[in-house]
Coordinates of C-alpha atoms and ligand atoms in Angstrom, one line a residue:
M14 CA -13.7 26.8 19.0
A15 CA -15.6 28.0 16.1
A16 CA -19.2 27.0 16.1
G17 CA -19.3 26.0 12.5
R18 CA -16.2 23.8 12.9
H19 CA -17.6 22.1 15.9
G20 CA -21.0 21.6 14.2
G21 CA -19.3 19.9 11.3
F22 CA -17.8 17.2 13.4
Q23 CA -20.9 16.8 15.5
D24 CA -22.6 16.0 12.3
L25 CA -19.9 13.6 11.4
K26 CA -20.0 11.9 14.7
S27 CA -23.8 11.6 15.0
R28 CA -24.3 10.4 11.4
D29 CA -21.3 8.4 10.7
G30 CA -21.6 6.3 7.6
D31 CA -24.2 8.7 6.3
D32 CA -23.4 10.4 3.1
T33 CA -25.3 13.5 4.2
I34 CA -22.7 14.5 6.8
S35 CA -21.8 18.1 6.9
R36 CA -20.2 18.9 3.6
K37 CA -19.0 22.4 3.7
K38 CA -17.0 22.5 0.5
I39 CA -13.4 23.3 0.8
G40 CA -14.0 25.3 -2.4
C41 CA -11.2 27.7 -1.8
L42 CA -8.7 25.0 -1.5
R43 CA -9.9 23.2 -4.6
G44 CA -10.2 26.5 -6.4
D45 CA -6.6 27.3 -5.6
Y46 CA -5.6 23.9 -6.7
D47 CA -7.3 24.3 -10.0
L48 CA -5.6 27.6 -10.6
I49 CA -2.3 26.2 -9.8
T50 CA -2.5 23.0 -11.8
K51 CA -4.7 24.0 -14.7
G52 CA -4.5 27.8 -14.8
S53 CA -8.3 27.9 -14.7
R54 CA -11.2 26.6 -12.7
C55 CA -12.0 22.9 -12.9
R56 CA -14.5 22.3 -15.6
G57 CA -15.9 19.2 -14.1
R58 CA -15.5 15.5 -14.6
D59 CA -16.5 15.5 -18.3
S60 CA -13.8 17.8 -19.2
L61 CA -11.0 16.3 -17.2
E62 CA -7.7 16.4 -18.9
Y63 CA -4.2 15.6 -18.4
R64 CA -1.9 18.2 -17.1
S65 CA 0.7 16.7 -19.4
E66 CA -1.6 17.4 -22.3
V67 CA -1.7 21.0 -21.5
R68 CA 2.1 21.2 -21.0
Q69 CA 3.1 19.1 -23.9
N70 CA 0.4 19.1 -26.5
D71 CA 2.9 18.9 -29.4
I72 CA 4.8 15.9 -28.2
E73 CA 2.0 13.8 -26.7
E74 CA 2.2 10.2 -27.6
R75 CA 0.0 7.8 -25.8
D76 CA -1.0 5.1 -28.3
E77 CA 1.2 2.2 -27.4
I78 CA -0.7 -0.6 -29.0
A79 CA 2.5 -1.2 -30.9
V80 CA 5.4 0.0 -28.8
L81 CA 8.5 1.1 -30.7
S82 CA 11.5 0.3 -28.7
M83 CA 13.2 3.6 -29.2
D84 CA 10.2 5.8 -28.7
L85 CA 10.4 8.4 -26.0
E86 CA 7.3 9.6 -24.2
P87 CA 6.4 13.0 -22.9
G88 CA 8.1 13.7 -19.7
E89 CA 10.3 10.7 -19.9
L90 CA 13.4 11.3 -17.8
S91 CA 16.4 12.6 -19.7
S92 CA 15.0 12.3 -23.1
D93 CA 18.2 13.6 -24.8
V94 CA 18.4 10.7 -27.2
S95 CA 19.2 12.5 -30.3
D96 CA 22.2 10.5 -31.0
G97 CA 20.5 7.3 -29.9
A98 CA 23.1 6.7 -27.2
I99 CA 21.6 6.5 -23.8
D100 CA 23.6 6.2 -20.7
S101 CA 21.1 4.0 -18.9
E102 CA 23.1 3.8 -15.7
V103 CA 23.2 7.5 -15.4
K104 CA 19.5 7.8 -16.2
I105 CA 18.4 5.2 -13.7
L106 CA 20.5 6.9 -11.0
E107 CA 18.7 10.1 -11.8
I108 CA 15.4 8.4 -11.5
G109 CA 16.3 6.9 -8.3
S110 CA 17.3 10.2 -6.9
R111 CA 14.0 11.7 -7.8
L112 CA 12.0 8.8 -6.4
S113 CA 13.6 8.9 -3.0
T114 CA 15.7 11.6 -1.6
L115 CA 18.3 9.3 -0.3
Q116 CA 20.9 11.6 -1.6
D117 CA 19.5 14.6 0.4
K118 CA 19.9 13.0 3.7
K119 CA 20.7 9.4 4.5
R120 CA 19.6 8.0 7.8
K121 CA 21.9 5.3 9.0
F122 CA 19.4 2.9 10.4
S123 CA 15.8 1.7 10.0
P124 CA 13.3 3.7 12.0
I125 CA 11.8 0.4 13.2
V126 CA 12.8 -0.5 16.7
W127 CA 14.1 -4.0 17.1
D128 CA 15.6 -5.8 20.0
R129 CA 16.9 -9.2 20.5
G130 CA 14.4 -10.3 23.1
D131 CA 16.7 -9.8 26.0
G132 CA 16.2 -6.1 26.2
A133 CA 19.8 -5.4 25.6
A134 CA 19.7 -3.9 22.2
I135 CA 17.3 -1.2 21.3
R136 CA 17.6 1.1 18.4
T137 CA 15.5 4.2 18.1
V138 CA 15.7 6.4 15.1
K139 CA 13.0 8.5 13.6
S140 CA 12.0 11.4 11.5
R141 CA 8.7 12.7 10.6
S142 CA 9.8 14.2 7.3
T143 CA 8.5 12.3 4.3
S144 CA 11.3 13.7 2.3
E145 CA 13.7 11.5 4.2
T146 CA 14.2 7.9 3.8
T147 CA 16.1 5.2 5.6
T148 CA 18.7 2.7 4.8
P149 CA 17.1 -0.4 6.0
P150 CA 18.7 -2.8 8.4
P151 CA 20.3 -6.0 7.2
P152 CA 17.9 -8.9 7.5
P153 CA 18.5 -10.7 10.7
S154 CA 19.9 -14.1 9.9
P155 CA 20.2 -16.7 12.6
E156 CA 24.0 -16.1 12.6
S157 CA 23.7 -12.4 13.0
H158 CA 21.3 -13.0 15.9
D159 CA 24.0 -14.9 17.6
Q160 CA 26.4 -12.0 17.4
G161 CA 23.6 -9.6 18.2
F162 CA 21.4 -8.3 15.4
L163 CA 22.6 -4.8 15.7
D164 CA 26.0 -3.5 15.0
A165 CA 28.0 -2.6 18.0
D166 CA 27.6 1.1 17.3
V167 CA 23.8 1.0 17.5
K168 CA 23.5 -1.2 20.5
T169 CA 22.1 1.5 22.7
S170 CA 19.2 2.0 25.0
P171 CA 16.8 4.9 24.7
A172 CA 18.8 6.7 27.3
D173 CA 21.9 6.8 25.2
A174 CA 20.1 6.8 21.8
S175 CA 21.0 10.4 21.5
E176 CA 24.5 9.3 20.9
I177 CA 23.5 8.0 17.6
N178 CA 21.9 10.1 14.9
N179 CA 21.3 13.1 17.2
D180 CA 19.5 14.9 14.5
D181 CA 16.9 12.3 14.0
Y182 CA 16.3 10.9 17.5
V183 CA 12.7 11.5 18.5
P184 CA 11.9 8.7 20.8
E185 CA 8.1 9.1 21.0
R186 CA 7.6 8.0 17.4
T187 CA 9.1 4.5 17.8
I188 CA 7.3 1.3 18.2
L189 CA 9.1 0.8 21.5
S190 CA 7.6 3.9 23.1
S191 CA 4.4 4.1 21.1
R192 CA 1.2 4.0 23.0
W193 CA -0.1 2.1 20.1
A194 CA 2.4 -0.7 20.2
N195 CA 0.8 -4.1 20.8
D196 CA 2.0 -7.3 22.3
E197 CA 1.5 -9.7 19.5
S198 CA 4.9 -10.2 18.3
E199 CA 4.8 -13.5 16.4
I200 CA 8.3 -13.0 15.5
S201 CA 9.7 -13.0 19.0
G202 CA 8.6 -16.5 20.1
T203 CA 9.7 -17.4 23.6
E204 CA 11.6 -20.4 22.3
D205 CA 14.4 -18.3 20.9
K206 CA 15.4 -15.4 23.0
Q207 CA 18.1 -14.4 20.5
K208 CA 15.6 -13.8 17.8
V209 CA 15.1 -10.4 16.5
K210 CA 11.6 -9.3 17.4
W211 CA 9.4 -6.5 16.5
K212 CA 9.6 -4.4 19.7
T213 CA 6.6 -5.1 21.8
G214 CA 4.9 -2.3 23.7
S215 CA 3.3 -2.7 27.0
E216 CA 0.2 -0.6 27.2
L217 CA -2.1 -2.5 24.9
A218 CA -0.7 -5.8 26.0
A219 CA -2.0 -5.0 29.4
L220 CA -5.5 -4.4 28.2
A221 CA -8.0 -6.7 29.7
G222 CA -9.0 -9.4 27.2
C223 CA -6.1 -8.8 24.8
R224 CA -5.4 -12.2 23.5
K225 CA -2.0 -13.5 24.4
S226 CA -1.9 -16.0 21.7
A227 CA 0.6 -15.6 19.0
S228 CA -1.4 -14.3 16.2
P229 CA -4.5 -12.2 16.4
E230 CA -5.8 -11.8 12.9
P231 CA -8.2 -9.5 11.2
G232 CA -11.5 -9.2 13.0
E233 CA -10.1 -9.7 16.4
V234 CA -10.3 -6.9 18.9
V235 CA -8.4 -5.6 21.9
R236 CA -11.0 -5.1 24.6
E237 CA -11.5 -1.8 26.2
G238 CA -10.0 -1.4 29.6
S239 CA -9.0 1.5 31.7
E240 CA -5.6 1.5 30.0
S241 CA -7.2 2.1 26.7
V242 CA -8.6 5.3 28.1
D243 CA -5.1 6.2 29.3
M244 CA -3.8 5.4 25.9
L245 CA -5.9 8.1 24.3
Q246 CA -5.1 10.8 26.8
G247 CA -3.1 13.6 25.4
C248 CA -4.4 13.0 21.9
R249 CA -5.7 16.1 20.2
S250 CA -9.4 16.5 19.6
V251 CA -11.0 15.9 16.2
Y252 CA -12.7 19.2 16.6
E253 CA -9.5 20.9 15.9
F254 CA -10.1 19.9 12.3
E255 CA -12.4 21.9 10.1
N256 CA -14.8 21.1 7.2
P257 CA -14.8 17.3 7.3
E258 CA -15.8 15.8 4.0
K259 CA -16.2 12.1 3.5
I260 CA -13.8 10.6 1.0
D261 CA -14.5 6.9 1.2
E262 CA -15.6 4.1 3.4
G263 CA -13.4 1.1 3.6
T264 CA -13.7 -2.2 5.5
Y265 CA -11.9 -0.9 8.6
G266 CA -13.0 2.7 8.7
T267 CA -14.5 5.8 7.1
V268 CA -12.0 8.2 5.6
Y269 CA -12.6 12.0 5.6
M270 CA -10.6 15.0 4.5
A271 CA -10.4 18.0 6.7
K272 CA -8.3 21.0 7.5
D273 CA -6.1 21.0 10.5
N274 CA -6.8 24.2 12.3
K275 CA -3.4 24.3 13.9
T276 CA -1.3 23.9 10.8
G277 CA -3.8 24.9 8.0
E278 CA -2.9 21.6 6.3
T279 CA -5.5 19.5 4.5
V280 CA -5.3 16.0 6.0
A281 CA -7.1 12.7 5.7
L282 CA -8.8 11.3 8.8
K283 CA -9.5 7.6 9.0
K284 CA -12.2 6.9 11.6
V285 CA -11.5 3.6 13.2
K286 CA -14.5 1.3 12.8
M287 CA -15.3 -0.3 16.1
D288 CA -16.8 -3.7 15.8
A289 CA -20.4 -3.5 17.0
E290 CA -20.5 -7.2 18.1
K291 CA -17.2 -7.3 19.9
E292 CA -16.4 -4.4 22.2
G293 CA -13.0 -3.0 22.0
F294 CA -10.3 -1.6 19.8
P295 CA -9.8 -3.6 16.5
V296 CA -6.5 -5.3 16.3
T297 CA -6.3 -4.4 12.6
S298 CA -6.4 -0.7 13.4
L299 CA -4.0 -1.1 16.2
R300 CA -1.6 -2.9 13.9
E301 CA -2.0 -0.2 11.2
I302 CA -1.2 2.6 13.7
N303 CA 1.7 0.7 15.1
I304 CA 3.2 0.0 11.7
L305 CA 2.5 3.4 10.2
L306 CA 4.1 5.1 13.2
S307 CA 7.3 3.3 12.5
L308 CA 7.5 3.7 8.7
H309 CA 8.9 6.7 7.0
H310 CA 9.4 6.6 3.3
P311 CA 8.4 8.7 0.3
S312 CA 6.3 5.8 -1.1
I313 CA 4.4 5.2 2.2
V314 CA 1.5 7.5 3.3
D315 CA 2.7 9.7 6.1
F316 CA 0.9 9.0 9.4
K317 CA 0.7 12.1 11.6
E318 CA -1.1 11.3 14.8
V319 CA -4.2 9.9 16.5
V320 CA -7.0 12.2 17.4
V321 CA -10.2 11.5 19.4
G322 CA -13.8 12.6 19.3
S323 CA -16.0 13.2 22.2
E324 CA -16.8 9.6 22.9
I325 CA -14.4 6.8 23.8
D326 CA -14.9 4.9 20.6
N327 CA -14.4 7.9 18.2
V328 CA -10.8 7.4 17.3
Y329 CA -9.3 8.9 14.1
M330 CA -6.0 8.3 12.4
V331 CA -4.6 11.5 10.8
M332 CA -2.6 11.0 7.6
E333 CA -1.3 13.2 4.8
Y334 CA -4.1 13.8 2.3
M335 CA -3.7 12.4 -1.2
E336 CA -6.0 13.5 -4.0
H337 CA -6.7 10.0 -5.5
D338 CA -6.4 6.4 -5.2
L339 CA -5.1 4.5 -8.2
K340 CA -8.3 2.5 -8.7
A341 CA -10.5 5.7 -8.9
F342 CA -7.8 7.5 -10.9
M343 CA -7.7 4.8 -13.6
E344 CA -11.5 4.8 -13.8
M345 CA -11.2 8.5 -14.8
M346 CA -8.7 7.7 -17.5
I347 CA -9.8 7.0 -21.0
R348 CA -6.6 5.0 -21.9
P349 CA -4.3 2.9 -19.8
Y350 CA -1.1 4.4 -18.6
S351 CA 1.8 4.4 -21.1
Q352 CA 4.9 2.3 -20.6
S353 CA 7.0 5.2 -19.3
E354 CA 4.2 6.1 -16.8
V355 CA 3.8 2.6 -15.6
K356 CA 7.6 2.5 -15.1
C357 CA 7.4 5.7 -13.0
L358 CA 4.6 4.2 -10.8
M359 CA 6.2 0.8 -10.6
L360 CA 9.5 2.2 -9.5
Q361 CA 7.8 4.2 -6.7
L362 CA 5.8 1.1 -5.7
L363 CA 8.8 -1.1 -5.7
E364 CA 10.8 1.3 -3.6
G365 CA 8.1 1.4 -1.0
I366 CA 7.7 -2.4 -1.0
K367 CA 11.5 -2.9 -0.8
Y368 CA 11.5 -0.6 2.2
L369 CA 8.7 -2.6 3.8
H370 CA 10.3 -6.0 3.2
D371 CA 13.7 -4.8 4.3
N372 CA 12.0 -3.8 7.5
W373 CA 10.2 -7.2 7.9
V374 CA 6.8 -6.0 7.1
L375 CA 4.3 -7.7 4.8
H376 CA 1.6 -5.5 3.5
R377 CA -0.8 -8.4 2.6
D378 CA -3.4 -6.2 0.9
L379 CA -1.7 -4.6 -2.1
K380 CA -4.3 -3.5 -4.7
T381 CA -5.0 -0.4 -6.8
S382 CA -7.4 1.1 -4.2
N383 CA -4.6 1.0 -1.6
L384 CA -2.2 3.0 -3.7
L385 CA -2.7 6.7 -3.3
L386 CA -1.7 9.4 -5.8
N387 CA -1.2 13.1 -5.4
N388 CA -1.0 15.7 -8.1
R389 CA 2.7 15.8 -7.9
G390 CA 2.9 12.4 -9.5
E391 CA 3.8 10.7 -6.2
L392 CA 2.5 7.3 -5.4
K393 CA 2.1 6.2 -1.8
I394 CA 1.1 2.9 -0.2
C395 CA -1.8 3.0 2.3
D396 CA -4.0 0.7 4.3
F397 CA -1.8 -1.3 6.6
G398 CA -4.8 -2.9 8.3
L399 CA -3.8 -6.4 7.2
S400 CA -0.1 -5.9 7.3
R401 CA 2.2 -7.5 9.8
Q402 CA 5.7 -8.1 10.8
Y403 CA 7.2 -11.4 9.9
G404 CA 10.4 -13.2 10.7
R405 CA 12.6 -16.2 10.0
P406 CA 11.8 -19.0 10.3
L407 CA 8.4 -18.3 9.0
K408 CA 5.4 -18.9 11.3
P409 CA 1.9 -19.9 10.2
Y410 CA -0.4 -17.0 9.5
T411 CA -3.9 -16.9 8.1
P412 CA -4.0 -17.4 4.3
L413 CA -7.2 -15.3 4.2
V414 CA -5.3 -12.2 3.3
V415 CA -5.0 -10.1 0.2
T416 CA -8.1 -9.1 -1.8
L417 CA -9.0 -12.0 -4.1
W418 CA -7.9 -10.6 -7.5
Y419 CA -4.4 -9.8 -6.1
R420 CA -4.0 -13.0 -4.1
S421 CA -1.1 -15.2 -4.9
P422 CA -1.5 -18.9 -5.8
E423 CA 0.2 -20.1 -2.6
L424 CA -2.4 -18.3 -0.5
L425 CA -5.2 -19.5 -2.7
L426 CA -3.9 -23.0 -2.2
G427 CA -3.9 -22.6 1.5
A428 CA -0.3 -22.0 2.4
K429 CA 0.0 -20.7 5.9
E430 CA 3.7 -20.1 5.8
Y431 CA 4.3 -17.4 3.3
S432 CA 6.5 -14.4 2.9
T433 CA 7.3 -11.3 0.9
A434 CA 6.5 -13.1 -2.3
I435 CA 2.8 -12.7 -1.7
D436 CA 3.2 -8.9 -2.1
M437 CA 5.3 -9.4 -5.2
W438 CA 2.5 -11.4 -6.8
S439 CA 0.1 -8.5 -6.1
L440 CA 2.5 -6.2 -7.7
G441 CA 2.5 -8.3 -10.9
C442 CA -1.3 -8.1 -10.9
I443 CA -1.1 -4.3 -10.4
M444 CA 1.5 -3.9 -13.2
A445 CA -0.7 -5.7 -15.7
E446 CA -3.7 -3.6 -14.6
L447 CA -1.8 -0.4 -15.1
L448 CA -1.1 -1.5 -18.7
T449 CA -4.5 -2.7 -19.6
K450 CA -6.8 -0.8 -17.2
K451 CA -8.4 -4.1 -16.3
P452 CA -7.8 -6.5 -13.5
L453 CA -5.7 -9.5 -14.8
F454 CA -7.4 -12.2 -12.8
N455 CA -10.9 -11.2 -11.8
G456 CA -12.2 -14.4 -10.1
D457 CA -15.3 -14.4 -8.1
S458 CA -14.3 -17.2 -5.7
E459 CA -11.0 -18.8 -4.7
I460 CA -11.5 -21.6 -7.2
D461 CA -12.5 -19.3 -10.0
Q462 CA -9.5 -17.1 -9.2
L463 CA -7.1 -20.1 -9.4
R464 CA -8.8 -21.3 -12.6
K465 CA -8.3 -17.9 -14.2
I466 CA -4.7 -17.8 -13.1
Y467 CA -4.0 -21.3 -14.5
K468 CA -5.8 -20.5 -17.8
I469 CA -3.4 -17.5 -18.4
L470 CA -0.2 -18.7 -16.9
G471 CA -0.5 -22.5 -17.4
T472 CA -1.2 -25.1 -14.7
P473 CA 1.6 -25.3 -12.3
N474 CA 3.2 -28.7 -11.4
E475 CA 5.8 -30.0 -9.0
T476 CA 8.6 -29.5 -11.5
I477 CA 8.2 -25.8 -11.8
W478 CA 7.0 -25.4 -8.2
P479 CA 8.6 -27.8 -5.8
G480 CA 6.4 -28.2 -2.7
L481 CA 3.2 -27.5 -4.6
S482 CA 1.8 -31.0 -4.0
K483 CA 1.9 -30.5 -0.3
L484 CA -0.4 -27.5 -0.3
P485 CA -3.9 -28.1 1.1
G486 CA -5.8 -27.0 -2.0
V487 CA -3.8 -28.6 -4.7
N488 CA -6.1 -31.5 -5.4
A489 CA -8.7 -29.3 -7.1
N490 CA -9.0 -30.3 -10.8
L491 CA -8.7 -27.0 -12.6
G492 CA -7.7 -28.3 -16.0
N493 CA -4.3 -28.9 -17.5
H494 CA -3.3 -25.7 -19.3
K495 CA 0.0 -26.1 -20.9
Y496 CA 1.1 -22.6 -22.0
N497 CA 1.7 -19.2 -20.7
L498 CA -0.7 -16.9 -22.6
L499 CA 0.1 -13.6 -20.9
R500 CA 1.2 -12.0 -24.2
E501 CA -2.0 -13.3 -25.9
V502 CA -4.1 -11.6 -23.2
F503 CA -2.7 -8.2 -24.2
Q504 CA -2.9 -8.9 -27.9
A505 CA -6.6 -10.0 -27.5
I506 CA -7.4 -6.7 -25.9
A507 CA -5.7 -4.9 -28.8
L508 CA -7.5 -7.1 -31.4
N509 CA -10.8 -6.1 -29.8
R510 CA -9.8 -2.5 -30.5
L511 CA -9.7 -1.6 -26.8
P512 CA -6.9 0.6 -25.6
V513 CA -4.0 -1.3 -24.1
T514 CA -0.3 -0.7 -23.6
I515 CA 1.7 -3.6 -24.7
P516 CA 5.0 -3.8 -22.9
S517 CA 8.3 -4.6 -24.5
D518 CA 9.9 -8.1 -24.2
A519 CA 11.6 -6.8 -21.1
G520 CA 8.3 -5.6 -19.7
F521 CA 6.8 -9.1 -20.2
D522 CA 9.9 -10.6 -18.6
L523 CA 9.4 -8.5 -15.5
L524 CA 5.6 -9.3 -15.5
N525 CA 6.4 -13.0 -15.7
K526 CA 9.0 -12.8 -12.9
L527 CA 6.4 -11.1 -10.7
L528 CA 3.8 -13.7 -11.6
T529 CA 6.1 -16.7 -11.1
Y530 CA 4.3 -19.6 -9.4
D531 CA 7.0 -20.7 -7.0
P532 CA 7.2 -18.1 -4.3
E533 CA 10.9 -19.0 -3.8
K534 CA 11.7 -18.1 -7.4
R535 CA 9.4 -15.1 -7.6
I536 CA 11.4 -11.9 -8.1
T537 CA 12.1 -9.7 -5.0
A538 CA 11.5 -6.0 -4.9
E539 CA 15.2 -5.3 -4.8
A540 CA 15.8 -7.4 -8.0
A541 CA 12.8 -5.9 -9.7
L542 CA 14.2 -2.4 -9.2
R543 CA 17.3 -3.5 -11.1
H544 CA 15.3 -5.0 -13.9
E545 CA 16.4 -4.0 -17.4
W546 CA 12.9 -2.8 -18.3
F547 CA 13.5 0.3 -16.2
R548 CA 16.7 1.1 -18.1
E549 CA 15.5 0.7 -21.7
V550 CA 13.5 3.3 -23.6
P551 CA 11.0 4.5 -23.1
L552 CA 12.5 5.5 -19.8
P553 CA 10.4 6.1 -16.8
K554 CA 8.5 9.4 -16.9
S555 CA 9.4 11.9 -14.3
K556 CA 6.9 12.5 -11.6
E557 CA 6.1 16.0 -12.5
F558 CA 4.9 15.0 -16.0
M559 CA 2.6 12.3 -14.7
P560 CA -1.1 12.7 -15.6
T561 CA -3.2 14.5 -13.0
F562 CA -6.8 15.1 -12.4
P563 CA -8.5 17.5 -10.0
A564 CA -9.6 15.7 -6.8
E565 CA -13.1 14.3 -7.3
N566 CA -15.9 16.5 -6.1
E567 CA -18.3 15.1 -3.5
Q568 CA -20.9 14.1 -6.1
D569 CA -18.4 12.0 -8.1
R570 CA -17.1 10.4 -4.9
R571 CA -20.6 9.5 -3.9
R572 CA -21.3 8.0 -7.3
R573 CA -18.2 6.0 -7.0
R574 CA -19.0 4.8 -3.5
E575 CA -22.4 3.6 -4.8
M576 CA -20.8 1.8 -7.6
K577 CA -18.2 0.4 -5.2
S578 CA -20.9 -1.1 -3.0
R579 CA -21.9 -3.3 -5.9
D580 CA -18.3 -4.3 -6.6
P581 CA -18.1 -8.1 -6.4
L582 CA -14.6 -7.8 -5.2
E583 CA -15.7 -5.8 -2.1
E584 CA -18.6 -8.2 -1.5
Q585 CA -16.2 -11.2 -1.6
R586 CA -13.8 -9.4 0.8
R587 CA -16.6 -8.6 3.2
K588 CA -17.8 -12.2 3.2
E589 CA -14.2 -13.4 3.9
L590 CA -13.8 -11.0 6.7
Q591 CA -17.0 -12.1 8.3
R592 CA -15.8 -15.7 8.1
G593 CA -12.6 -14.2 9.4
K594 CA -11.3 -17.1 11.5
L595 CA -8.0 -18.7 10.9
G596 CA -8.1 -21.7 8.7
T597 CA -11.9 -21.8 8.2
G598 CA -13.5 -21.5 4.8
G599 CA -11.4 -20.7 1.8
L600 CA -10.6 -22.9 -1.2
F601 CA -8.7 -25.5 0.7
G602 CA -11.5 -25.8 3.3
N603 CA -14.1 -26.4 0.6
F604 CA -12.7 -29.5 -1.1
Ligands
LIG702 N1 -4.4 9.5 3.2 C1 -5.5 9.5 2.3 N2 -5.8 10.5 1.5 C2 -6.8 10.4 0.7 N3 -7.6 9.4 0.6 C3 -7.4 8.3 1.4 C4 -6.3 8.3 2.3 N4 -6.3 7.1 2.9 C5 -7.3 6.4 2.4 N5 -8.0 7.1 1.5 C6 -9.2 6.7 0.7 O1 -10.0 5.9 1.5 C7 -10.1 4.5 0.9 C8 -10.1 3.5 2.0 O2 -9.0 3.7 2.8 P1 -8.3 2.4 3.5 O3 -7.9 1.5 2.4 O4 -7.1 2.9 4.3 O5 -9.4 1.9 4.4 P2 -9.9 0.4 4.7 O6 -11.1 0.5 5.5 O7 -8.7 -0.3 5.2 O8 -10.3 0.0 3.2 P3 -10.3 -1.5 2.5 O9 -11.8 -1.8 2.5 O10 -9.8 -1.2 1.1 O11 -9.5 -2.5 3.3 C9 -8.8 4.4 0.0 O12 -9.1 3.5 -1.1 C10 -8.7 5.9 -0.5 O13 -9.6 6.1 -1.6

């Protein structure tokens, strides 16, 4: 092993959390990147520019304070509108085919392993390729459980799984066989053996001290036992990765970029943050690994493997490297995204969320810093630390999920039975932020958050949201706002001469459907993907024309990290996680 390489990770290990870790630049990589994308060396942050500006100087059109309905934007897909006649259906199909490569290779079944609780039906399908996607399984309805959730042709055990999808069958990457699978399937419930359940693994369930109760939530840990040592055996060493450079430090771990010696590929390494007070492997990380192992979609960050350092508690998740997160990217932009760019990003995001929801996974922490971007215009969802599988009927989970600004009203009001609609609300907040470059509801406490929502969307009542009056936090007097002022928010920004992209009527319609109070009526990812906004001009921009920036250098990253530590949103989040216990604190606990 090269001394320098080893030295780099020794530094990383001994001074974790310290900005002064070994920072051998990966100058050659970045240099190559600059040459490829910009035709010259990076000229630093102050001279950052859009690649699309270079490519399409003459047709650039980004001022959308007033959006002309027939305007086309640079890079918009199929911009052949000379006769004004646009075959939207064809165009949207084209877009779809670019977003996912369904057409290239269709997998018949979800990669997630389910069984019916009786061990009879097991399905294992997987592929590592991010260029493949899956056709998700039909949601398990009670009726379908009775007849067996899986179609007859997929009722197969691992032994005969090779009979289906021979090409794709790689059993070691399934939840069933994963060393990282845990035994916390809230879905399974012993009361209904027929119910579809997230396949429970065995190794971690056997760990000493692993809580057997239904729902370990963020902050809980799986205690170390001899099995946890076994579980790490066979993992590659982190020293096989060269030139570690710190990217960011989140709540659950520090993220580095490094070069995989074996493949030459630049990857991201997320070091699992062990809880100093409670010994053991954090459930959040376990859940993230378990879920990421099972998911394969172009809009979800590709998880590669787990590697270990020299000590038992140095565990790293290896993922594909993405140049930016959306939050940092938008901070570098002078103007908000244009409508066609927002459509391109929202389509990718919705595809990813549809895939998650179809596979019974709630993300529970969608926000701009958890959406990664690469310089090919691709968006990928990351950070599955708070995500979890869900089932029907719904079970109570903690409402202390989702970062405050992106948290839905039902969660803010203390609902413990919630579903995919919480992610859709976050998507509404994200869509508005893409158009304005500002968070839509930037509350500094749960009450303030609700107050801000009510002020802009109007105060909800039992008529528009049946069941509202039963929520624990509903008695708070937050004023009686009669009107939806979403459009006015955009107009006010424009009146203040600040850059803003005002969407068309269809765009506002989608926004309002994502920000619908009643979770039952809130639009689903599937319906949102069919929304007319994506079919009208300006059409979604194609990924290759999306704006790009060179990856930030270390200095810029450090500056951003320093700013980040003062971010009230992060502070709020940390406080909540410290409180961390189910049902304590929160708005509904404070009344
Ligand atoms: N695969 C990746 N490639 C590049 N950067 C990444 C990658 N994964 C994460 N990051 C960066 O690290 C940051 C933190 O990662 P992540 O959100 O997974 O960690 P976390 O500890 O769960 O954070 P949070 O405090 O947001 O919950 C991201 O916002 C992003 O900037």
